[in-house]
Each structure stands twice: as C-alpha cells, then as structure tokens.
Coordinates of C-alpha atoms (C1' of nucleotides) in Angstrom, one line a residue:
Chain A
M1480 CA 113.9 152.5 135.9
L1481 CA 116.4 153.7 138.7
Q1482 CA 120.0 153.4 137.9
K1483 CA 122.9 152.3 140.0
K1484 CA 125.0 155.2 141.2
W1485 CA 128.3 155.0 139.4
R1486 CA 132.0 155.6 141.2
M1487 CA 134.9 156.5 139.5
T1488 CA 137.5 154.9 141.9
N1489 CA 141.3 154.9 141.3
Q1490 CA 141.4 151.4 140.0
R1491 CA 138.7 152.0 137.5
R1492 CA 140.6 155.2 136.3
V1493 CA 143.9 153.3 135.9
I1494 CA 142.1 150.2 134.0
L1495 CA 140.5 152.9 131.4
E1496 CA 143.7 154.9 131.2
E1497 CA 146.0 151.6 130.2
L1498 CA 143.4 150.7 127.9
R1499 CA 143.4 153.8 126.3
N1500 CA 147.1 154.0 126.3
S1501 CA 148.0 150.6 124.4
K1502 CA 147.6 150.5 121.1
E1503 CA 147.0 146.8 121.0
H1504 CA 143.4 145.2 122.1
L1505 CA 144.3 143.8 125.7
S1506 CA 143.1 140.4 127.1
A1507 CA 142.3 140.8 130.9
D1508 CA 145.5 139.2 132.1
E1509 CA 147.7 141.4 129.9
L1510 CA 145.6 144.5 131.2
Y1511 CA 146.0 142.9 135.1
M1512 CA 149.8 142.8 134.7
R1513 CA 149.9 146.5 133.5
V1514 CA 147.6 147.7 136.1
K1515 CA 149.5 146.0 138.6
K1516 CA 152.6 148.4 138.1
K1517 CA 150.6 151.1 138.9
L1518 CA 148.5 149.5 141.6
P1519 CA 150.3 146.5 143.2
N1520 CA 147.3 145.5 145.2
V1521 CA 144.8 145.4 142.7
S1522 CA 142.8 142.0 142.0
I1523 CA 142.4 140.2 138.8
S1524 CA 138.7 140.2 139.7
T1525 CA 138.7 143.9 139.7
I1526 CA 139.7 143.7 136.1
Y1527 CA 136.9 141.7 135.3
R1528 CA 134.6 143.6 137.1
N1529 CA 135.8 146.6 135.5
L1530 CA 135.9 145.5 131.9
E1531 CA 132.4 144.3 132.0
E1532 CA 131.2 147.5 133.8
L1533 CA 132.9 149.6 131.3
A1534 CA 131.6 147.8 128.3
E1535 CA 128.3 148.2 129.9
Q1536 CA 128.4 151.8 130.2
G1537 CA 129.9 151.9 126.3
L1538 CA 133.1 153.0 127.2
I1539 CA 135.3 150.2 125.8
R1540 CA 134.2 147.7 123.4
K1541 CA 134.4 143.8 124.2
L1542 CA 135.9 141.9 121.2
G1543 CA 135.1 138.6 120.3
P1544 CA 132.2 136.4 120.8
Q1545 CA 129.9 136.9 123.7
S1546 CA 129.7 133.2 124.4
I1547 CA 133.0 131.1 125.1
Q1548 CA 131.8 128.1 123.7
K1549 CA 132.7 127.0 120.2
R1550 CA 130.6 125.5 118.2
F1551 CA 131.0 123.1 114.9
D1552 CA 129.7 122.9 111.5
A1553 CA 129.7 119.8 109.1
N1554 CA 128.8 122.4 106.2
I1555 CA 132.2 123.2 104.7
Q1556 CA 131.0 125.1 102.0
P1557 CA 131.2 129.0 101.9
H1558 CA 128.5 130.6 104.2
F1559 CA 127.9 133.1 106.8
H1560 CA 126.6 132.6 110.2
I1561 CA 124.1 134.8 112.4
R1562 CA 124.2 134.3 116.5
C1563 CA 121.8 135.1 118.8
V1564 CA 123.5 137.1 121.6
K1565 CA 120.7 136.1 124.3
C1566 CA 120.8 132.4 124.0
G1567 CA 124.1 131.7 121.5
R1568 CA 122.4 129.8 119.0
I1569 CA 123.7 129.6 115.6
D1570 CA 122.3 129.6 112.0
D1571 CA 123.5 129.8 108.8
V1572 CA 123.1 132.6 106.0
P1573 CA 123.1 131.4 103.0
F1574 CA 125.9 132.1 100.4
S1575 CA 123.7 133.7 97.8
M1576 CA 122.1 136.3 100.3
V1577 CA 125.8 137.9 100.8
S1578 CA 127.5 137.1 97.7
E1579 CA 127.5 141.0 97.0
V1580 CA 129.1 141.3 100.3
S1581 CA 131.8 138.7 100.2
Q1582 CA 132.7 140.2 96.7
A1583 CA 133.0 143.6 98.4
I1584 CA 135.2 141.9 101.1
R1585 CA 137.6 140.0 98.6
K1586 CA 138.0 143.6 96.6
T1587 CA 139.2 145.0 100.0
T1588 CA 141.7 142.3 101.1
A1589 CA 144.9 143.5 99.2
M1590 CA 144.6 146.9 100.7
V1591 CA 144.0 145.6 103.9
E1592 CA 147.6 143.5 103.8
K1593 CA 149.2 146.6 102.6
I1594 CA 147.8 148.7 105.7
T1595 CA 148.2 145.9 108.3
G1596 CA 151.4 144.3 107.4
Y1597 CA 149.3 140.7 108.0
D1598 CA 149.0 138.0 105.1
V1599 CA 145.1 137.6 105.2
L1600 CA 144.3 134.1 105.1
G1601 CA 140.4 134.7 105.2
Y1602 CA 137.9 136.6 107.0
H1603 CA 134.7 136.1 109.4
L1604 CA 131.6 137.6 109.2
E1605 CA 129.0 137.0 111.5
F1606 CA 125.7 138.7 112.2
L1607 CA 124.3 139.4 115.5
G1608 CA 121.1 139.4 116.3
I1609 CA 118.2 138.1 118.5
C1610 CA 116.8 134.8 117.3
P1611 CA 113.0 134.2 117.0
E1612 CA 112.7 131.9 119.9
C1613 CA 114.3 134.5 122.0
R1614 CA 112.3 137.1 120.6
K1615 CA 108.9 135.7 121.6
K1616 CA 110.3 134.7 124.9
E1617 CA 111.4 138.6 125.4
E1618 CA 107.6 139.9 124.2
K1619 CA 106.3 137.7 126.6
K1620 CA 108.0 139.0 129.5
E1621 CA 107.1 142.3 128.3
R1622 CA 103.5 141.6 128.2
E1623 CA 103.8 139.9 131.6
R1624 CA 105.3 143.3 132.8
N1625 CA 102.6 145.5 131.5
G1626 CA 99.6 143.1 132.2
R1627 CA 99.5 143.7 136.0
Chain B
M1211 CA 156.5 114.7 105.2
L1212 CA 155.0 111.4 106.6
Q1213 CA 151.7 111.6 107.3
K1214 CA 149.8 110.2 110.4
K1215 CA 147.7 107.3 109.6
W1216 CA 143.9 107.5 110.2
R1217 CA 141.6 105.6 111.5
M1218 CA 137.9 105.4 111.0
T1219 CA 136.6 104.5 114.5
N1220 CA 133.0 103.6 115.6
Q1221 CA 133.0 107.0 117.9
R1222 CA 134.4 109.2 114.9
R1223 CA 131.8 108.2 112.8
V1224 CA 129.2 108.6 114.8
I1225 CA 130.1 112.0 115.8
L1226 CA 130.6 113.1 112.2
E1227 CA 127.1 111.8 111.4
E1228 CA 125.4 113.7 114.3
L1229 CA 127.0 117.0 113.5
R1230 CA 125.9 116.0 109.7
N1231 CA 122.3 115.1 110.5
S1232 CA 121.9 118.5 112.9
K1233 CA 120.7 121.8 111.4
E1234 CA 122.0 123.6 114.1
H1235 CA 125.8 124.1 114.9
L1236 CA 126.3 122.2 118.1
S1237 CA 128.9 122.6 120.8
A1238 CA 131.1 119.9 122.0
D1239 CA 128.6 119.1 124.9
E1240 CA 125.5 119.5 122.8
L1241 CA 127.1 116.9 120.6
Y1242 CA 128.3 114.7 123.5
M1243 CA 124.6 114.3 124.6
R1244 CA 123.8 113.0 121.1
V1245 CA 126.3 110.9 120.5
K1246 CA 125.7 109.5 124.2
K1247 CA 122.5 107.8 122.8
K1248 CA 124.3 106.0 120.0
L1249 CA 127.5 105.1 122.5
P1250 CA 126.5 105.4 125.9
N1251 CA 130.2 104.7 127.1
V1252 CA 131.8 107.7 124.7
S1253 CA 133.9 110.1 127.0
I1254 CA 133.5 114.1 126.6
S1255 CA 137.0 113.7 125.7
T1256 CA 136.8 111.5 122.6
I1257 CA 134.5 114.4 121.4
Y1258 CA 137.0 117.2 121.8
R1259 CA 139.8 115.3 120.6
N1260 CA 137.6 114.2 117.3
L1261 CA 136.5 117.8 116.6
E1262 CA 139.8 118.9 116.6
E1263 CA 141.0 116.1 114.4
L1264 CA 137.9 116.3 111.9
A1265 CA 138.6 120.0 111.8
E1266 CA 142.0 119.4 110.8
Q1267 CA 141.2 117.3 108.1
G1268 CA 138.9 119.7 106.7
L1269 CA 135.6 117.4 107.3
I1270 CA 134.0 119.8 109.5
R1271 CA 134.7 123.7 110.5
K1272 CA 135.2 124.9 113.9
L1273 CA 133.3 128.2 114.2
G1274 CA 134.1 131.5 116.3
P1275 CA 137.4 132.3 117.5
Q1276 CA 140.6 130.3 117.8
S1277 CA 141.5 131.7 120.9
I1278 CA 139.1 131.8 123.9
Q1279 CA 140.6 134.8 125.4
K1280 CA 138.2 137.9 125.1
R1281 CA 140.2 141.0 124.3
F1282 CA 138.9 144.7 124.9
D1283 CA 139.2 148.0 122.9
A1284 CA 138.9 151.7 124.3
N1285 CA 138.3 152.7 120.6
I1286 CA 134.6 152.8 120.1
Q1287 CA 134.3 154.4 117.0
P1288 CA 133.2 151.7 114.4
H1289 CA 136.0 149.6 112.7
F1290 CA 137.1 145.9 111.9
H1291 CA 139.7 143.6 113.3
I1292 CA 142.1 141.7 111.8
R1293 CA 143.4 138.8 114.3
C1294 CA 146.5 136.6 114.0
V1295 CA 145.7 132.9 113.8
K1296 CA 149.0 132.1 115.5
C1297 CA 149.3 134.4 118.2
G1298 CA 145.9 135.7 118.8
R1299 CA 147.0 139.4 118.4
I1300 CA 144.2 141.6 117.2
D1301 CA 145.0 144.8 115.2
D1302 CA 142.5 147.4 113.5
V1303 CA 141.4 147.9 110.1
P1304 CA 140.5 151.4 109.6
F1305 CA 136.9 152.2 108.9
S1306 CA 137.8 154.1 105.5
M1307 CA 139.6 150.7 104.4
V1308 CA 136.3 148.8 104.5
S1309 CA 133.5 151.8 104.2
E1310 CA 132.3 149.9 100.9
V1311 CA 132.3 146.5 102.6
S1312 CA 130.1 148.0 105.6
Q1313 CA 127.9 149.5 103.3
A1314 CA 127.5 146.0 101.1
I1315 CA 126.4 144.5 104.5
R1316 CA 124.0 147.1 105.4
K1317 CA 122.1 146.7 102.0
T1318 CA 122.4 143.2 102.8
T1319 CA 120.5 143.3 106.6
A1320 CA 116.9 143.5 105.5
M1321 CA 117.4 140.4 103.3
V1322 CA 119.0 138.4 106.2
E1323 CA 116.3 139.3 108.8
K1324 CA 113.7 137.9 106.4
I1325 CA 115.3 134.4 105.7
T1326 CA 117.0 133.6 109.1
G1327 CA 113.6 135.4 111.1
Y1328 CA 116.4 137.1 113.4
D1329 CA 116.1 140.4 114.3
V1330 CA 119.5 141.8 113.2
L1331 CA 121.5 144.2 115.7
G1332 CA 124.6 144.3 114.2
Y1333 CA 127.5 142.3 112.5
H1334 CA 131.0 141.3 113.4
L1335 CA 133.6 141.4 110.5
E1336 CA 137.0 139.9 111.3
F1337 CA 139.7 139.5 109.1
L1338 CA 142.1 136.4 110.0
G1339 CA 145.6 136.1 108.8
I1340 CA 149.3 136.1 110.1
C1341 CA 151.0 138.9 111.5
P1342 CA 154.2 140.3 110.7
E1343 CA 155.8 138.9 113.7
C1344 CA 155.0 135.6 113.4
R1345 CA 155.4 135.7 109.8
K1346 CA 159.2 136.3 110.4
K1347 CA 159.2 133.3 113.0
E1348 CA 157.7 131.2 110.4
E1349 CA 160.4 132.2 107.9
K1350 CA 163.2 131.9 110.3
K1351 CA 162.3 128.3 111.0
E1352 CA 161.7 127.4 107.5
R1353 CA 165.2 128.8 106.5
E1354 CA 166.7 126.6 109.6
R1355 CA 164.9 123.5 108.5
N1356 CA 166.2 123.9 104.7
G1357 CA 169.6 125.5 105.9
R1358 CA 170.9 121.9 107.3
Chain C
dT345 C1' 131.4 164.3 159.4
dT346 C1' 128.8 160.9 159.1
dA347 C1' 125.7 157.5 156.4
dT348 C1' 125.0 154.8 152.8
dT349 C1' 126.0 151.6 149.5
dA350 C1' 129.6 150.9 145.5
dA351 C1' 133.5 148.6 144.8
dT352 C1' 137.6 146.2 146.2
dG353 C1' 140.8 142.3 147.3
dA354 C1' 141.1 137.7 148.2
dT355 C1' 139.7 133.2 147.5
dA356 C1' 136.7 129.8 146.1
dA357 C1' 133.6 127.9 142.6
dC358 C1' 132.6 127.1 138.1
dT359 C1' 133.1 126.1 132.7
dA360 C1' 134.8 124.8 129.2
dT361 C1' 138.7 122.5 127.3
dT362 C1' 143.1 119.6 127.7
dT363 C1' 146.4 116.2 128.9
dG364 C1' 148.2 111.9 130.9
dC365 C1' 148.0 107.3 131.0
dA366 C1' 147.0 102.7 131.1
dT367 C1' 143.8 100.0 128.0
dT368 C1' 141.2 98.5 124.1
dA369 C1' 140.7 98.4 119.1
dT370 C1' 141.7 99.5 114.1
dA371 C1' 144.3 98.4 109.7
dG372 C1' 148.5 96.7 107.9
dT373 C1' 151.3 92.7 107.0
dA374 C1' 152.9 88.1 107.5
Chain D
dT362 C1' 143.3 83.8 109.9
dA363 C1' 146.8 85.5 113.5
dC364 C1' 149.9 89.1 114.5
dT365 C1' 151.9 93.6 115.4
dA366 C1' 152.3 98.3 115.8
dT367 C1' 150.3 102.5 116.9
dA368 C1' 146.1 105.2 116.9
dA369 C1' 142.4 106.3 119.5
dT370 C1' 139.7 105.4 123.8
dG371 C1' 137.7 106.2 128.6
dC372 C1' 138.8 108.0 132.6
dA373 C1' 140.7 111.2 135.9
dA374 C1' 143.4 115.0 137.0
dA375 C1' 145.2 119.5 135.6
dT376 C1' 144.5 123.8 133.2
dA377 C1' 142.8 128.4 131.4
dG378 C1' 139.6 131.8 131.6
dT379 C1' 136.1 133.7 133.9
dT380 C1' 132.5 134.5 137.5
dA381 C1' 130.6 134.2 142.3
dT382 C1' 130.7 134.9 147.3
dC383 C1' 131.6 137.9 151.2
dA384 C1' 134.0 140.4 154.6
dT385 C1' 136.2 145.1 154.3
dT386 C1' 137.3 149.7 152.2
dA387 C1' 136.3 153.8 150.5
dA388 C1' 133.7 157.3 147.1
dT389 C1' 129.7 160.3 147.1
dA390 C1' 125.8 163.1 148.8
dA391 C1' 123.5 164.7 152.8

DNA sequence: TTATTAATGATAACTATTTGCATTATAGTA
DNA sequence: TACTATAATGCAAATAGTTATCATTAATAA
C-alpha cells in the first residue's frame, strides 16, 4: 500500500486558508475569485484538483451530492432515500421506517429557524451507503486480489 | 393570476407512465432511453422540459439538490446544513441543534440496512428554506406589486 | 545541488442541462 | 367539423460546471 507523497504548495495553502477564513460554504468558482486576489496566476483547474485532493485527505468536506445528475421520482408520498455512493442508484426508505426521525426533525424546526434566520420549508434526508450490487462487485474484486 | 393552459401530449403521457412504472428513480437520460422505445423520435430536450413541468405541477418529485454546483466546507466537525432554495447559499445548523435528530437517525440505521440491503455509511440531512436576504427581496417585490 | 516526480497553468474535452427557433399538434371555439 | 391561438415539440447550438491532457515548474529528499 504505498502512499503518494504530499506536497504543500503555495496554491494549496492559500486555497485551504481562504476556505477556512470564509463563514460561507464556497463553490469552486467563488473560491477561485478569492484565491486569485492572492495568487493572480492561479488556474481554475488547480482549484478543482485541490478541492478533490483536500476532501480525500479529510481536510475539507464536499457538500451535496456526489453525482451531479438529478433523479426523478413519481412517488410524491413522503419518504426518504438511500443513495449508493459507488453507482449513484437511489432507492426508497419507506416512511414507516423513519417516522421517528421525521418527528424529531419536525420538533427541531422552530429552533433551526430562530438560529439561522431562514424560513424553513422542508428538509432532505438521504442515507448514503453501498448498494447490494456494488457490494457484490467489491467482494468479487477483493477475492480476485487475494486469490492470486 | 392567470394560469398557463396545460396540454396532455403523447410525449408527456409516456414520460409520466415510464416514470411511474419504474421502481428506481430515473435520471433524465435513463428515462430518455425508455421513452425512446415507445416514441423513437422523442427529443432529449422534451424529456428535460417535461420533467421540469411535471415537477412544477407536483406530479413528480425532483430529487437531490436544486443547484448543481458543489460546495465545500472547511469545518469537518459533524453538523447539518440549511440551503436556500432561491440562491443556493448554504449555512450551518450547529450540531447541538440537531443532536436529538442525529440520535434518532442512528437508532434507525440498522433497520434501514435490513430493509434496503445497503451497507449504510452515513447520511445527509439538509434543511431547505429561504434565507433572510432572499426573504427581504421577496417582501420588497411583494410591496412593489401591491403598491401601485 | 541535484534528481525525482507532484503539482501547476493553459487549454481542450466532456457531461448534463438549457435555450432559440421554426414547425407541429392540442384544446377551445365558431 | 373546421379554424384558431398558442402550448409543446424536435433539432441544433449554447451554456455551466467539471475533468482530462500535457508540457512546464517547483517542492522535497538524497
């Protein structure tokens, strides 16, 4: 398991600094604007590369969905979802499963409004995991690696 | 408040049918493939337009984030987020606010694994709402509309 | 100080989605 | 039933956000 050497470049340092100094959660292009003020020659691809790299190292968190594709659901009854982090597949988590959770969330809403100043319209709860198919694939790969 | 007339076209009907017949949550291009089998001349832009339209009418649900841009967070402590549906801005909901919720979620995890067959790795809870700035803008627009 | 190679900047490519526009088809009316 | 207004379509081009390529630069270990 040899590990890639890690270099703390000027760009990387400034990117991390700017992200840490900001109260908001910046998008790649917002961050690009800020870093540019310190390092006018920085490239947008350096921003993207470093965000990936820093997230992989656990120094920052990537928010939102891993897959950019939107998905659509004809079931408009309240229910939650579970998404496979490997393949992007989304399945249902029946509402009965999570009625306790949704009750807890509802109880918290007023407090969230007071603290954040937002009008809360709803929420989005999604479990993340590895779907049965992808787990099988993983296990197969594992066996092949060990087999020879 | 005059309302746009709504026409049930062949394409629209098949799109809705295919979405309702599928157990999974389809992405636009997956749906495109299926609709194409019934209507070979259908265009991908018809799929997109109808998904938007049907979601607006409340006949289907759009899953995942409204904005496709990823955002990044240098705070790697556990906490939840609240996102503005108008402008895409993301703020923190402090962990203390939602410790009750996260406890309820943790208690449910084992059950979710059993039902869905997934290995659950984590979850993502995001409140949706309108941020103070956007609310102010909305109110201003409202006043202007009524004012004259 | 030098050698290795990780990281960079510039640019092209790519993916998912949206838009413009001329044409077609639906629903309401004569 | 035919006519009309306009919603919706198909196609192509445009766009947004992100990723890949590649020659060049610079950080680290010897």
